[in-house]
Short mmCIF file of N, CA and C and ligand atoms in Angstrom, two decimals:
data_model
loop_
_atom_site.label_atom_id
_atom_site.label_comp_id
_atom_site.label_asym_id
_atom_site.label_seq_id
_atom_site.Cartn_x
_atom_site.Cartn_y
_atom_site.Cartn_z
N UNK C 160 -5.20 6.48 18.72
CA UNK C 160 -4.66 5.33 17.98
C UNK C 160 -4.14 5.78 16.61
N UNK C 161 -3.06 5.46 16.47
CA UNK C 161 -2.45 5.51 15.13
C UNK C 161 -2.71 5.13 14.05
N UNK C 162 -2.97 5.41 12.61
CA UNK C 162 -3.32 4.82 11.74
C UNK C 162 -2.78 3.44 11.17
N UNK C 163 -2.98 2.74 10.69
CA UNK C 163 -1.96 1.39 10.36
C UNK C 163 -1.77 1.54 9.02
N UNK C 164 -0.37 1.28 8.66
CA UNK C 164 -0.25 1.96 7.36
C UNK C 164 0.99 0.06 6.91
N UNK C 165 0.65 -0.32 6.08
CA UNK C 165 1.84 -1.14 5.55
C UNK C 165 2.03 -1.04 4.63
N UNK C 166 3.34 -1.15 4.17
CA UNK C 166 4.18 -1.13 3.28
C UNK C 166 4.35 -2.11 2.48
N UNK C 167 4.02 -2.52 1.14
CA UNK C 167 4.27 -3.81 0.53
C UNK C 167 5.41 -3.59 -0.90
N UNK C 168 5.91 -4.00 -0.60
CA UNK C 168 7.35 -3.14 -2.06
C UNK C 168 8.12 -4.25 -1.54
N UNK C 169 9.04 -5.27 -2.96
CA UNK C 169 10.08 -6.00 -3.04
C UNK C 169 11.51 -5.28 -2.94
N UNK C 170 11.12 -3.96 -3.92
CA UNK C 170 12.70 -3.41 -4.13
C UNK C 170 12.76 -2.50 -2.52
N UNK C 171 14.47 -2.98 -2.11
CA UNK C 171 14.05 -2.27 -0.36
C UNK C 171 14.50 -0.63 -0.88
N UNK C 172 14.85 -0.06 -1.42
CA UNK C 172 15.05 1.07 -1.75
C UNK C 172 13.96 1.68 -1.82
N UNK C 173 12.88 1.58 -2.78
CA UNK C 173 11.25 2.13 -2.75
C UNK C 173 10.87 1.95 -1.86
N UNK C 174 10.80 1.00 -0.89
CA UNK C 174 10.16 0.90 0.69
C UNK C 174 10.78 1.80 1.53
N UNK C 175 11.72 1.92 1.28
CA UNK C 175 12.46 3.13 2.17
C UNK C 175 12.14 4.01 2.28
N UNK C 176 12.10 4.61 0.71
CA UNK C 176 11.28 5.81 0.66
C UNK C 176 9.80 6.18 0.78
N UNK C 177 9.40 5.58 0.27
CA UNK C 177 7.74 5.11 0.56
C UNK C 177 7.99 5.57 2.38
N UNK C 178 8.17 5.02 2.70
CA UNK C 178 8.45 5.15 4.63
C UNK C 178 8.60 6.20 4.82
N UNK C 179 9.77 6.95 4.61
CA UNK C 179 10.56 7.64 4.65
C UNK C 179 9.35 9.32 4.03
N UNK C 180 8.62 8.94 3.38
CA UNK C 180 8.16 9.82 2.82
C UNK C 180 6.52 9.94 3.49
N UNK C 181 6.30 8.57 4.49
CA UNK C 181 4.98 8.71 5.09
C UNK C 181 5.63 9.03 6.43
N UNK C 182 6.66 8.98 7.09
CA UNK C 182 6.37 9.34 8.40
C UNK C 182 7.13 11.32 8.24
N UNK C 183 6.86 12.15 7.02
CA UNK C 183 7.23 13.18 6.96
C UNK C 183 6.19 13.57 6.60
N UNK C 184 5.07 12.77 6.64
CA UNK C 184 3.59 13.15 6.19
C UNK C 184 2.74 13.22 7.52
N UNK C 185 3.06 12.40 8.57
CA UNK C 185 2.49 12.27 9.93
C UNK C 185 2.54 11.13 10.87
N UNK C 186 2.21 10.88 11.85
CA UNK C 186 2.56 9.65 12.62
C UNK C 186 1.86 8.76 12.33
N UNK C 187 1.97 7.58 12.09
CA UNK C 187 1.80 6.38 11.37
C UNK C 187 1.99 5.28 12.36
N UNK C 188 1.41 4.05 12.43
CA UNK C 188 1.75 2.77 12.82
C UNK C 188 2.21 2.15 11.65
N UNK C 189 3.45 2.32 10.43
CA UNK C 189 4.07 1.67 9.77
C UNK C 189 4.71 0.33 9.92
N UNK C 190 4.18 -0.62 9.26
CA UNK C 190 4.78 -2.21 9.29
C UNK C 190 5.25 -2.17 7.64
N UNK C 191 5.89 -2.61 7.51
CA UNK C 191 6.89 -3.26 6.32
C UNK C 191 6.15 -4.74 6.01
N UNK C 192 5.99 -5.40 4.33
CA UNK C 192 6.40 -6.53 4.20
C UNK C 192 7.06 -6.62 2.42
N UNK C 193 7.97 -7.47 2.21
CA UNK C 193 9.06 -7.47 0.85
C UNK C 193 8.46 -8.74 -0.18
N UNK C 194 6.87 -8.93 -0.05
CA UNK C 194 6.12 -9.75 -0.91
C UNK C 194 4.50 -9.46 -0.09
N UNK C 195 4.07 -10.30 -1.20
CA UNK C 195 2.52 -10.56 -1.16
C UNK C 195 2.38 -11.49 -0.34
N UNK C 196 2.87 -12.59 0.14
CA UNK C 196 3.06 -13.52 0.95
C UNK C 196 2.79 -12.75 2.56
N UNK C 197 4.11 -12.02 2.72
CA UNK C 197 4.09 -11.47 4.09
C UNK C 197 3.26 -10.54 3.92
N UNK C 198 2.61 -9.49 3.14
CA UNK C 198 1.21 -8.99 3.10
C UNK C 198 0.03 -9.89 3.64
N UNK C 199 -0.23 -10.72 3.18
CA UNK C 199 -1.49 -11.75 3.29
C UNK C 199 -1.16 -12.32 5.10
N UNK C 200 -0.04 -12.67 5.31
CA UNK C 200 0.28 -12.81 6.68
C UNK C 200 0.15 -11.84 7.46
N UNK C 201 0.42 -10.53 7.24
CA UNK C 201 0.22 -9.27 7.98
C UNK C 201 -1.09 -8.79 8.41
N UNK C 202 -1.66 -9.00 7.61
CA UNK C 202 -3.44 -8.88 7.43
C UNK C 202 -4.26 -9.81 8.09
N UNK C 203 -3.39 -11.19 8.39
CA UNK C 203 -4.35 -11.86 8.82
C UNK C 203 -4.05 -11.82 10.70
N UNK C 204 -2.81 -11.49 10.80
CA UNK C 204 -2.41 -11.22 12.23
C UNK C 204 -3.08 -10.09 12.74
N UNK C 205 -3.30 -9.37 12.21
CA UNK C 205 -3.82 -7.58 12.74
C UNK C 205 -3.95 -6.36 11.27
N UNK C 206 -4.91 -7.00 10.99
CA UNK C 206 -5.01 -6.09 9.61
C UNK C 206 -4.71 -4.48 9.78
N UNK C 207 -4.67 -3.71 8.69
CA UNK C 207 -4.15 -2.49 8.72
C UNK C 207 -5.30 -1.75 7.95
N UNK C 208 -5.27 -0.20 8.29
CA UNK C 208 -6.05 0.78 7.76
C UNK C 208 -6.04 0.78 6.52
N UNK C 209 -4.91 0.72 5.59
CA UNK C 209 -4.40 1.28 4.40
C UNK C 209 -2.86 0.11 4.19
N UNK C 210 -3.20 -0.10 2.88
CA UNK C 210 -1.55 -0.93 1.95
C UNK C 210 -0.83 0.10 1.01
N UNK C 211 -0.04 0.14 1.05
CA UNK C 211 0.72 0.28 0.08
C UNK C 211 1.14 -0.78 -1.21
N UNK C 212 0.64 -1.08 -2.13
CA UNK C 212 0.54 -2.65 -2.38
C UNK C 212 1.69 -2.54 -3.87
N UNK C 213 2.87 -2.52 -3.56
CA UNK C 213 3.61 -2.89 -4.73
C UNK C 213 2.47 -4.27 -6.24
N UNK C 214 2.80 -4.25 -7.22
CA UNK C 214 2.06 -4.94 -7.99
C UNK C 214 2.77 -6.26 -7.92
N UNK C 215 4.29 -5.95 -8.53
CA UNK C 215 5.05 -6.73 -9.22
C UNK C 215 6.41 -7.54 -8.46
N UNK C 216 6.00 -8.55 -7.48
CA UNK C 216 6.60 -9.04 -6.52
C UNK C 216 6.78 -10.26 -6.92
N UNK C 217 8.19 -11.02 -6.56
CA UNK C 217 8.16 -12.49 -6.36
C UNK C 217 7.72 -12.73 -4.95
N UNK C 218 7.77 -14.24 -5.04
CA UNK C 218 6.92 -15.13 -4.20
C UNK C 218 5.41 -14.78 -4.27
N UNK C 219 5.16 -13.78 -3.83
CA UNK C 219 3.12 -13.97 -4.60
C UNK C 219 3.58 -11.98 -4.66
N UNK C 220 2.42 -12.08 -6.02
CA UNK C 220 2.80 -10.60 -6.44
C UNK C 220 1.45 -9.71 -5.73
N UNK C 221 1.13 -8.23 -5.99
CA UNK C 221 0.33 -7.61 -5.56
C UNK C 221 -0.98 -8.07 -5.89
N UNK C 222 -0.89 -8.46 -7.50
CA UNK C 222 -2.50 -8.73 -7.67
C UNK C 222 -2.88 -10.15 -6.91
N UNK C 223 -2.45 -11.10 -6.63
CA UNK C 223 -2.69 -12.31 -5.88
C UNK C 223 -2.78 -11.73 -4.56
N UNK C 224 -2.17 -10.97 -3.90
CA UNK C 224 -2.24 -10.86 -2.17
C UNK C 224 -3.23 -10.11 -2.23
N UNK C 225 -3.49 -8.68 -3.22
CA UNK C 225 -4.76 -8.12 -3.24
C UNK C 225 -6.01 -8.93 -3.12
N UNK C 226 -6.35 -10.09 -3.98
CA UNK C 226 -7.08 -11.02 -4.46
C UNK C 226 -7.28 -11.54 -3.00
N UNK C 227 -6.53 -12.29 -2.57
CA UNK C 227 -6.68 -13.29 -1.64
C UNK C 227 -7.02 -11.63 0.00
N UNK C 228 -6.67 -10.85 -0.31
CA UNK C 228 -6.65 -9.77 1.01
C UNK C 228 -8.14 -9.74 0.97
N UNK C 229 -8.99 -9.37 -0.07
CA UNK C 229 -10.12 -9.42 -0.37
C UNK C 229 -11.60 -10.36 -0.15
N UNK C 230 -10.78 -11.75 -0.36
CA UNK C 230 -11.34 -12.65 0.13
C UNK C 230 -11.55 -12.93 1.91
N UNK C 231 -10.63 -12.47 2.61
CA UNK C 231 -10.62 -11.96 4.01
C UNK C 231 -11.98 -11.50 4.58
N UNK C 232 -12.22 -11.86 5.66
CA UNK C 232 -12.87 -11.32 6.12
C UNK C 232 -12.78 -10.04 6.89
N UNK C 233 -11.38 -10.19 7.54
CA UNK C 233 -10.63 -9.22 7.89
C UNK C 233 -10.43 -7.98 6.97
N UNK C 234 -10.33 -8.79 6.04
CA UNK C 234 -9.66 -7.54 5.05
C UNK C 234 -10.77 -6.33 3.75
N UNK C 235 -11.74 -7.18 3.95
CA UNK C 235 -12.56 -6.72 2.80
C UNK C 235 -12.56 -4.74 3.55
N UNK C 236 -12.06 -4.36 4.50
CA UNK C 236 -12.45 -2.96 4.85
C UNK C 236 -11.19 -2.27 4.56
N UNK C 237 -10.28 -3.13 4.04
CA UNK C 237 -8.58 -2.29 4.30
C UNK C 237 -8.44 -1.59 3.12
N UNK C 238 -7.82 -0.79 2.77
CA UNK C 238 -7.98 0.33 1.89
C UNK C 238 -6.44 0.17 1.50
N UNK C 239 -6.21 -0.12 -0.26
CA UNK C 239 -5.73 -0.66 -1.01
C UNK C 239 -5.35 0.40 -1.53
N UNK C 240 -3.75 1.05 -1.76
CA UNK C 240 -3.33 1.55 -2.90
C UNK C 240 -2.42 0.78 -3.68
N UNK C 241 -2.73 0.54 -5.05
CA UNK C 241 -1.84 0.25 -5.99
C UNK C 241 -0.45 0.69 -6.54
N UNK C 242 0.68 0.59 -6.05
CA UNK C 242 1.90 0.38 -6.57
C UNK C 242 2.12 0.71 -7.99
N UNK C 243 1.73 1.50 -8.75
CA UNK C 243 1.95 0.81 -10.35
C UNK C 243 3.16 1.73 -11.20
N UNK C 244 4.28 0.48 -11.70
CA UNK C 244 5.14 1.02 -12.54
C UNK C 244 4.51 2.25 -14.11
N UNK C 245 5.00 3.19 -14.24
CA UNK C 245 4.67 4.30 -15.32
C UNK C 245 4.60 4.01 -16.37
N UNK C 246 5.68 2.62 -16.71
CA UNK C 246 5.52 1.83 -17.84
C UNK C 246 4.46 0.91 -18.32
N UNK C 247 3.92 0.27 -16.88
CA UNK C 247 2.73 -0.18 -17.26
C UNK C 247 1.51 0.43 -17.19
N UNK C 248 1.32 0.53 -18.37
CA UNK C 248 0.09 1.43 -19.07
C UNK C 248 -1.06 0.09 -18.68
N UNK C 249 -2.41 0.67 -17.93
CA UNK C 249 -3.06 -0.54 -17.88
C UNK C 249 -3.50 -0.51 -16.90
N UNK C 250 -2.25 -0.98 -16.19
CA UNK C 250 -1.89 -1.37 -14.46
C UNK C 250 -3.33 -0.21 -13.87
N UNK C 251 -3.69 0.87 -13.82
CA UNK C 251 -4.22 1.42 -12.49
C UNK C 251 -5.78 0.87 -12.93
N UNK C 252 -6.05 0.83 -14.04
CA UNK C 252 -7.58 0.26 -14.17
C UNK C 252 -7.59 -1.08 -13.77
N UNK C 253 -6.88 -2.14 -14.47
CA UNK C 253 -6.90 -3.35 -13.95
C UNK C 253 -6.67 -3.29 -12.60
N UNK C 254 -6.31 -2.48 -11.56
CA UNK C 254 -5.53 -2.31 -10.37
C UNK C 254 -6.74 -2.20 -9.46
N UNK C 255 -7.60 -0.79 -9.99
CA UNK C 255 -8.99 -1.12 -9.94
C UNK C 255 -10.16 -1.79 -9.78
N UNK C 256 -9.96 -2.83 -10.69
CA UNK C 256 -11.03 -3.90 -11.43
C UNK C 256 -10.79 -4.58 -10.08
N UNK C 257 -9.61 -5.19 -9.17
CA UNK C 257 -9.47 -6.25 -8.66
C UNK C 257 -9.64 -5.74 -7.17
N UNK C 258 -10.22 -4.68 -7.06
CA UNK C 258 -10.46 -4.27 -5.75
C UNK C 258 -9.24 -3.75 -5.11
N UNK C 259 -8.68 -2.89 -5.79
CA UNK C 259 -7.71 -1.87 -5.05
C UNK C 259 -9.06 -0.73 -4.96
N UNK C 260 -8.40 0.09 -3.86
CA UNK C 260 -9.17 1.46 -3.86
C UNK C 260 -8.54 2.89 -4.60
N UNK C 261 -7.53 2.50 -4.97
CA UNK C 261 -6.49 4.06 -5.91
C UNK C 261 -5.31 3.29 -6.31
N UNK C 262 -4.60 4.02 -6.92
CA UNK C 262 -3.34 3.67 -7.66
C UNK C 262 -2.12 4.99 -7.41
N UNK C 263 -1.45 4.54 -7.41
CA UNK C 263 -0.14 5.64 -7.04
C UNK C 263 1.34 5.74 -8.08
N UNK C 264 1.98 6.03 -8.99
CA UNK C 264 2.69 5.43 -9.68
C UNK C 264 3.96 5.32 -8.95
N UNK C 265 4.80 4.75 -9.47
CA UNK C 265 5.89 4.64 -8.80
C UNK C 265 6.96 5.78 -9.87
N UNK C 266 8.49 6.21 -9.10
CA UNK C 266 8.27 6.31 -8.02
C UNK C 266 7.55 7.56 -7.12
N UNK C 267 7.65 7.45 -5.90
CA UNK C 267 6.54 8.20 -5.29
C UNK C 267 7.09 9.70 -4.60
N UNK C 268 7.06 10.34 -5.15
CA UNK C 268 7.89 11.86 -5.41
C UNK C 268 7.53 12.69 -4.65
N UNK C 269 6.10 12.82 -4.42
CA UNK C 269 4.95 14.09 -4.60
C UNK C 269 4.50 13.96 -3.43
N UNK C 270 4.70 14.47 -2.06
CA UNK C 270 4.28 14.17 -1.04
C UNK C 270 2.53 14.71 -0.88
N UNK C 271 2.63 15.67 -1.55
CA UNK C 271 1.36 15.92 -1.49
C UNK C 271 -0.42 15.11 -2.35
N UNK C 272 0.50 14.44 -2.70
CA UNK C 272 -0.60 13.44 -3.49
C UNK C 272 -0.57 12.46 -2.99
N UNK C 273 0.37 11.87 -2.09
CA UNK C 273 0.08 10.96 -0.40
C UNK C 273 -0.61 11.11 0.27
N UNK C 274 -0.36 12.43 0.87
CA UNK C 274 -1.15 13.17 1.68
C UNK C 274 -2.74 13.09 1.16
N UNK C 275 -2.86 13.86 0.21
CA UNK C 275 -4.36 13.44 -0.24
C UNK C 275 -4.78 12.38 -0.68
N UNK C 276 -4.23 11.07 -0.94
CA UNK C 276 -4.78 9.68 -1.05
C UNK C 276 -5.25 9.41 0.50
N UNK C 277 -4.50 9.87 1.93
CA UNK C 277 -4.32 9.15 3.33
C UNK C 277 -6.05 9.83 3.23
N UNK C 278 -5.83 10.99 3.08
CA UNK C 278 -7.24 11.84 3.47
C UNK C 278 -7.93 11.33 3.48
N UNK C 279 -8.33 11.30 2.14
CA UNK C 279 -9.60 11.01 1.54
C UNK C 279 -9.83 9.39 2.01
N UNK C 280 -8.89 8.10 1.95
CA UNK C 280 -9.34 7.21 2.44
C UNK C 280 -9.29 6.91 4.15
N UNK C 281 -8.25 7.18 4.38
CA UNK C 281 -8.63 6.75 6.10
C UNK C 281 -8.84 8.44 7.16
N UNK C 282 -9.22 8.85 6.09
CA UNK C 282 -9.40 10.31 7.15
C UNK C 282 -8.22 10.91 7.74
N UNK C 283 -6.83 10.58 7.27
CA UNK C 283 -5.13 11.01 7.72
C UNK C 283 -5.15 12.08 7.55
N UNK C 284 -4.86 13.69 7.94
CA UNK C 284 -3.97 14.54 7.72
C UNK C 284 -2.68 14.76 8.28
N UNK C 285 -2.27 16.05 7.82
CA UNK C 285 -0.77 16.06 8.30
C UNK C 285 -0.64 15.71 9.68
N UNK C 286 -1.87 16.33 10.28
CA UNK C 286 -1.68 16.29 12.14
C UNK C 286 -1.94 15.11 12.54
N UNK C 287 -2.09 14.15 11.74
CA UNK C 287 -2.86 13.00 12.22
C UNK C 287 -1.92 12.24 13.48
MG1 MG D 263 8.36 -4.70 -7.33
#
């Protein structure tokens, strides 16, 4: 079984890559959603291993879908990375505080510091 990996990013360009940069990392069950809204819907249909959780979204942003993902019953096991712009200074502790499990800055360059976030939380390597 494949890992479940979703994608939560408004701008579709960063989701692209974000994608684009996990299935060159290993095989993935990748789902997409372009808000916190369709996050919180995604999770509740068939939750996923691991988020990718953009912060700063219209219609409901990261920290609300985080919030409410949490409250889940489903969800309290899904493994949360934080999205966070470089500018916001802040963002990965507060990102923290609200029950993310890591923070990632944007944008996401460094394949190898993917790679070792997948590890360490859902047990992913390259061969996965
Ligand atoms: Mg955004």
């Amino acid at each position: 079984m494949l890992k479940k990996i979703l994608v939560v990013e408004d701008n579709e360009d960063n989701r692209r890559i974000l994608v684009y940069r996990l299935r060159k990392i290993g095989q993935f069950d990748i789902r997409e959603a372009a808000n916190g809204q369709q996050a919180v819907e995604a999770v509740q249909q068939d939750p996923p291993d691991l988020i990718f959780m953009d912060l700063k979204m219209p219609v409901m942003d990261g920290w609300e879908a985080t919030r409410r993902i949490r409250q889940m019953d489903v969800g309290r096991a899904v493994r949360i990375i934080a999205l966070t712009a470089q500018a916001m200074a802040g963002d990965e502790q507060k990102a923290l505080s609200i029950g993310c499990d890591d923070y990632l800055a944007k944008p996401v360059v460094d394949p190898d510091i993917v790679r070792q976030k997948l590890e360490r939380l859902i047990g992913a390597s390259a061969a996965a």
